[in-house]
Structure formats: structure tokens, C-alpha cells
């Protein structure tokens, strides 16, 4: 027995030492306190200056270092929501190394802090039935490759049952990925909560990867219509009429939404564009000399919404866009709300329009 | 029409300008070349020194800066595999800002580079039928919270069909997350490929989040047996006998695998431990004064494997572990292979043992 104990002791020590050597001290960051103040921490003995940048801040704030090399700052209570943030360490911007929740994005590496409210927010994990999010591969004939997409199926979903569902095709922003609508936008939890409250219809939400580079933008419109929609309709129990299809998207995805939706009003009866970025060749080509049959389009569309925040850097162009559609006599419902070009706003745009789909 | 053109021009310009202002120049990193050399890039006008750290390198290499502030280095051809890497910018270690593929981990922030082979590797996305990976929530009575887990279902899976599947419960390493086995370990693609080749049985692979803090480790064993397995068996068409359940895991998860498996040989007939870290109170409590009924355990277990690389920092303790099990007359199959405590090795451990499960 002594020998076994000796062996185990050796095992314990060697493992612990090896792991201890390769790791910085354990710090917990961020820590959201009951009063909604938040403490952020970063470890570095060598850094000269560490600042926190967050969408809950007007301007960056400095962290201060203790004798062990742990930098920290506590910011005063912030409005409950999910916020992106990052550190700048000397000249380097980076995500919080202690935080697993990363903003899914191709260019910005930021972390996410979830500040809960006294009452659960529409994007909170609540004690309701949960749908699931599945990662799938589909073949894109248009792009000549296999791409990944995410599909939310609602609670009680039965792939072989008699119930046929409507589908929302939901597109991320410019440098985001197919994961941004779940990791940052919490589209799945917003749907869970609204369905539980009877405010949204049970539906599938398909979240594709919208970036097509270096090919031009129209390729994504084609990918959506020729590849993504057929893949979903071949593999899921869904209705296949335009009244059972919606397309929505944010920023560059909001522009793609306008291109996809308005050039395919026979296929999508619901178009929800969130803070659309429209300075693209595809938009210019589609809408510069556009002479739409407004009566026909208005009869085909059950809903066409454009949402934007008054502090959004795209506020002016979006307003002009809305005016352009109105001038063309296309029926448009606009949501002009407080806030900027942020995913805080984006979650609200989704929560609002989800309640209007397929009704 | 002129007015519309003017408006559109204004839209185009304002959007482009606003987006251009907030972004660094577009760089592509990493770029894997046909000869398997790789170019890494990082943008910073202010940094004094940028180095690349990668598991394909013996030691870090320096990047050099061009006049536009783009740092780059090209490393000579590397053996095809998936490798973690990161940059160190002055004193700051960070993931590659240009790369979406991030190593899912709670502490280390690293990126992943996928170096394809001339022939597809076992973890490559191949032209075979694909299963899907679903993100699910389950209620943990043990931990008093709702936790996320990932479930791989194989190609052709029908949740309401007559086919009942076996289940592998697959646990990540110490500071990893429930996503590490898919994002870094490619468990889903390895399973797709082995199933397509007829080398692995179609099975479900359940990937829970194994970290339990600050609660002691035994809570995860309890969570697995009392919460995770019942959740899976209530929601999926699976066989519920021990011969249809396997548990496997890497590093800390390899230690958890030993604790879960060997204290529940009536529930799991397959135990596959990859480079186990066993210096835990739970392991000490379970195995220090352990007097197992070896004949009974050997009759209950269909397979008990322990894998480790000869350059693994846990190689010596794992060897002692294997000796301890042999001394106790527990039948053990050991895989001692080249390589270190890496996910390159880990993928191979999984690919090897997947072929031995449920047969």
C-alpha cells in the first residue's frame, strides 16, 4: 500500500507542477455584481498600461495594477444587457483571456459580458422549454464548396411529425460569422422566450454564413435561393410557400436582406432589415434604376420592416432608404428607436419583428 | 431619377467611409500554401516586437514589419494537421485577430490553423454524409443550474425511428469548454469519416461541459450519472444498457473518465482515457485504498484503454497509472504513441478508440 501511495503522490505532484508552470494565476473576469457594477481583470507583470473598451462605456477606462500583476477596474452599474468589450494592453487590443464568451467575428476579437436584470430579459436563459441549435453542413453549388449553417428548431420540434413549420432566414453583420446570431444575438433564447409567452409562432431559424469573398455579393443572394432554402426544405418539415418564409439580417446582412427579399418577393413574404448597410454594388444594381410594380410587391409581401437606431452611423442613409421605398410606393414599416449600430439594438429588432412573422 | 442617384451616392459614401474608419486594413492570416508552408500576418503600427508561437514550432519565431504596419512571417512546410497558435505582441499573448477559428478554452486564447494533407486526413471535411452537432440545454439537479452540452447525431439519424443508438460521453480537457471537442478535436468529422468508411458504428457523441467550479470534482461524476445520461436517454432513441455506453476524455477529462467509468462499471462498459490528469482529490479518494473486484470489473468492461504520448508531460504519471491498474489485475489496453499533450494527439486517440466501441 505504501508503494501505491508513493506512486500516487508522485502522480499528484508531477501533474500539479507541470500544469502550474504553464498557467498564469487564476483570475475571474468579468465579475458582474448584484448592483450591475462589473469588475474586469487582466494579468500582466510586463504591461505598462491596460484599458477597458466596452459598448457600455462612453470612453475607455484604465485598469490599475496590484503588486501581483493583476490589473483591475470596477465600472459603475450598467443597464442590464449583453455588451461586447475588449482590453487594450499597451498598443494591443484583445479579448479578455479569462472569458470564454467571445464575439463571433472575423476581424474584431472581443468578449461578451452578460449583465442580468432584476427581471429576466428577453434574451435571458429562462425556465421555459428550449429549442435546439444544430450545426449543419450544406453543399453550395453556387459557391462550389461545403459551408456551415446553424438551424434553430423550436421546443417540441419533431422532424418526422405532421407539423410543418415556417422558416426565418437570419443573416449576420459584415464581418460576423454564422455563430454571431446565437452567441451575441441570442436568437435561440429570444425565440424560446417569445414562443413560451405565446408571442411568436414556433418556427425554424436558419443562420447561414453570409460572407462571400472575394466573389461579389450577388453570389450570396443566389446561394440563399438556390442552395440554402432548398437544403432546408429537403431536410426539415417546413412549408414551402412564400408566406412561410421570412428573411432578416443586420448591417451588411440587412442590405443582403433587401437584395434577397425585394428581388424574390414571390419567395419571401416577410422582409425585416435591421440597420441595413446598402453601399454595395448589388444594392446599386438592384435599386438605382428600379421601377417596381409596387401594387404587386405590396400584395406579395405580408411585412416589410426597416429598423434603425437614431445614434446608428447608418441612421441617415437608412432614413434615405426608407424615403426611397416610400417614394416607390412600397409599403414599409419602420422602427426608429434609440441606440446605435450595436447588437444590443439588434436583439431588440429581432425580438420586435419575431412577433410579427407568420401571423 | 437624378435625386435617387444622388441619395444612393450619399448612402454609398457615408456607409463606406464610416466602415472604413473603424477597421484596420484587411489582411488574410493564416495563409496555408500548397507546399504546407504557412504565412501569418498581424497589423500594428505601434508594436515593437511580434512573435508567433505555434505547436508546429520548436520555439517562437519573429514576424517582420513592412512599411504599412503589416507584420508577417512564413514558416517552412509543416506536417498536415490542425495546430493551435498565437501571437505575442510586445508583452501580450493573443489569438490571431484575422482568424475566426479560435481554440475554445477558458484561459488560453489561441487560434487554429488547419493544414490539409495531400490525402484527406481523418478529421478533414470530406465528401461523405454528415451528421449534425446540436447545442442543447439540460437541467443539472446536481449543480442546481442549466448547462449546455453538444450532441453529435450520425448521418441518417431519425429521432423517432426504430434504430436505437449507443452513446459515447466525451469530456474535454481542464480549461476547455463543451465546444473544444468539435472546434479543435473535430469529433464530429472524425465520426463522419469513420462511419462512412465502415470503421466506426453509428453512435451519438455527447460532449458536456466538464468544469465544475468551485465545487469539488466528484460533482461532475454525479452530474454525468444523475443528470446528463438521463437527459440524453429521455430525449434520444438510445440503448440504455452499459454495453451501449462509453465514456472518454482528455487530460483532466481523462481523469474524470477514470473516476466516472471505474466507479460505475455497471453503467459504462467502455472506458477510454486519453493522457489522463489524475492529481485530483477525487482520484486520490477513489483509488488510493482501492481493492477492486478485478474479475467482476473485467467481466463488466468490454474495453478499458489508456492513451498517452511519449513526450506528454503526463507520460510518467500515466505510465505509473497503467502499472497501478495492472497490479490490481484490471485489464487495460494501453496506447503509447509519439507526441505530446496536444490536441493533435488527442484527435488520434479518439480516431483509434472510436473504431473499438460498441463492437
mmCIF file with all atom_site columns, C-alpha atoms in Angstrom, chain B residues 1 30 33 84-85 99 118 121 132 159 169 179 201 228 233 250 254 264 283 295 316 332-333 351:
data_model
loop_
_atom_site.group_PDB
_atom_site.id
_atom_site.type_symbol
_atom_site.label_atom_id
_atom_site.label_alt_id
_atom_site.label_comp_id
_atom_site.label_asym_id
_atom_site.label_entity_id
_atom_site.label_seq_id
_atom_site.pdbx_PDB_ins_code
_atom_site.Cartn_x
_atom_site.Cartn_y
_atom_site.Cartn_z
_atom_site.occupancy
_atom_site.B_iso_or_equiv
_atom_site.pdbx_formal_charge
_atom_site.auth_seq_id
_atom_site.auth_comp_id
_atom_site.auth_asym_id
_atom_site.auth_atom_id
_atom_site.pdbx_PDB_model_num
ATOM 1  C CA . UNK B 1 1   ? -34.018 59.669  -61.112 1.00 0.00 ? 1   UNK B CA 1
ATOM 2  C CA . UNK B 1 30  ? -3.109  32.431  -41.748 1.00 0.00 ? 30  UNK B CA 1
ATOM 3  C CA . UNK B 1 33  ? 0.279   27.388  -49.127 1.00 0.00 ? 33  UNK B CA 1
ATOM 4  C CA . UNK B 1 84  ? -3.080  25.879  -32.102 1.00 0.00 ? 84  UNK B CA 1
ATOM 5  C CA . UNK B 1 85  ? -1.021  29.076  -32.360 1.00 0.00 ? 85  UNK B CA 1
ATOM 6  C CA . UNK B 1 99  ? -8.697  34.226  -37.866 1.00 0.00 ? 99  UNK B CA 1
ATOM 7  C CA . UNK B 1 118 ? -2.365  15.656  -49.994 1.00 0.00 ? 118 UNK B CA 1
ATOM 8  C CA . UNK B 1 121 ? -6.953  13.422  -43.000 1.00 0.00 ? 121 UNK B CA 1
ATOM 9  C CA . UNK B 1 132 ? -25.040 17.158  -37.107 1.00 0.00 ? 132 UNK B CA 1
ATOM 10 C CA . UNK B 1 159 ? -35.083 10.754  -33.501 1.00 0.00 ? 159 UNK B CA 1
ATOM 11 C CA . UNK B 1 169 ? -19.843 10.596  -23.487 1.00 0.00 ? 169 UNK B CA 1
ATOM 12 C CA . UNK B 1 179 ? -17.056 23.191  -27.768 1.00 0.00 ? 179 UNK B CA 1
ATOM 13 C CA . UNK B 1 201 ? -20.535 2.187   -35.538 1.00 0.00 ? 201 UNK B CA 1
ATOM 14 C CA . UNK B 1 228 ? -26.504 14.099  -18.312 1.00 0.00 ? 228 UNK B CA 1
ATOM 15 C CA . UNK B 1 233 ? -31.758 8.813   -22.595 1.00 0.00 ? 233 UNK B CA 1
ATOM 16 C CA . UNK B 1 250 ? -8.675  14.065  -22.425 1.00 0.00 ? 250 UNK B CA 1
ATOM 17 C CA . UNK B 1 254 ? -9.243  11.745  -18.945 1.00 0.00 ? 254 UNK B CA 1
ATOM 18 C CA . UNK B 1 264 ? -19.720 2.971   -12.498 1.00 0.00 ? 264 UNK B CA 1
ATOM 19 C CA . UNK B 1 283 ? -8.879  10.269  -7.954  1.00 0.00 ? 283 UNK B CA 1
ATOM 20 C CA . UNK B 1 295 ? -12.704 -10.312 -12.077 1.00 0.00 ? 295 UNK B CA 1
ATOM 21 C CA . UNK B 1 316 ? 5.435   9.272   -16.377 1.00 0.00 ? 316 UNK B CA 1
ATOM 22 C CA . UNK B 1 332 ? -6.030  -2.353  -19.572 1.00 0.00 ? 332 UNK B CA 1
ATOM 23 C CA . UNK B 1 333 ? -5.174  -1.710  -23.195 1.00 0.00 ? 333 UNK B CA 1
ATOM 24 C CA . UNK B 1 351 ? -9.939  8.128   -34.026 1.00 0.00 ? 351 UNK B CA 1
#
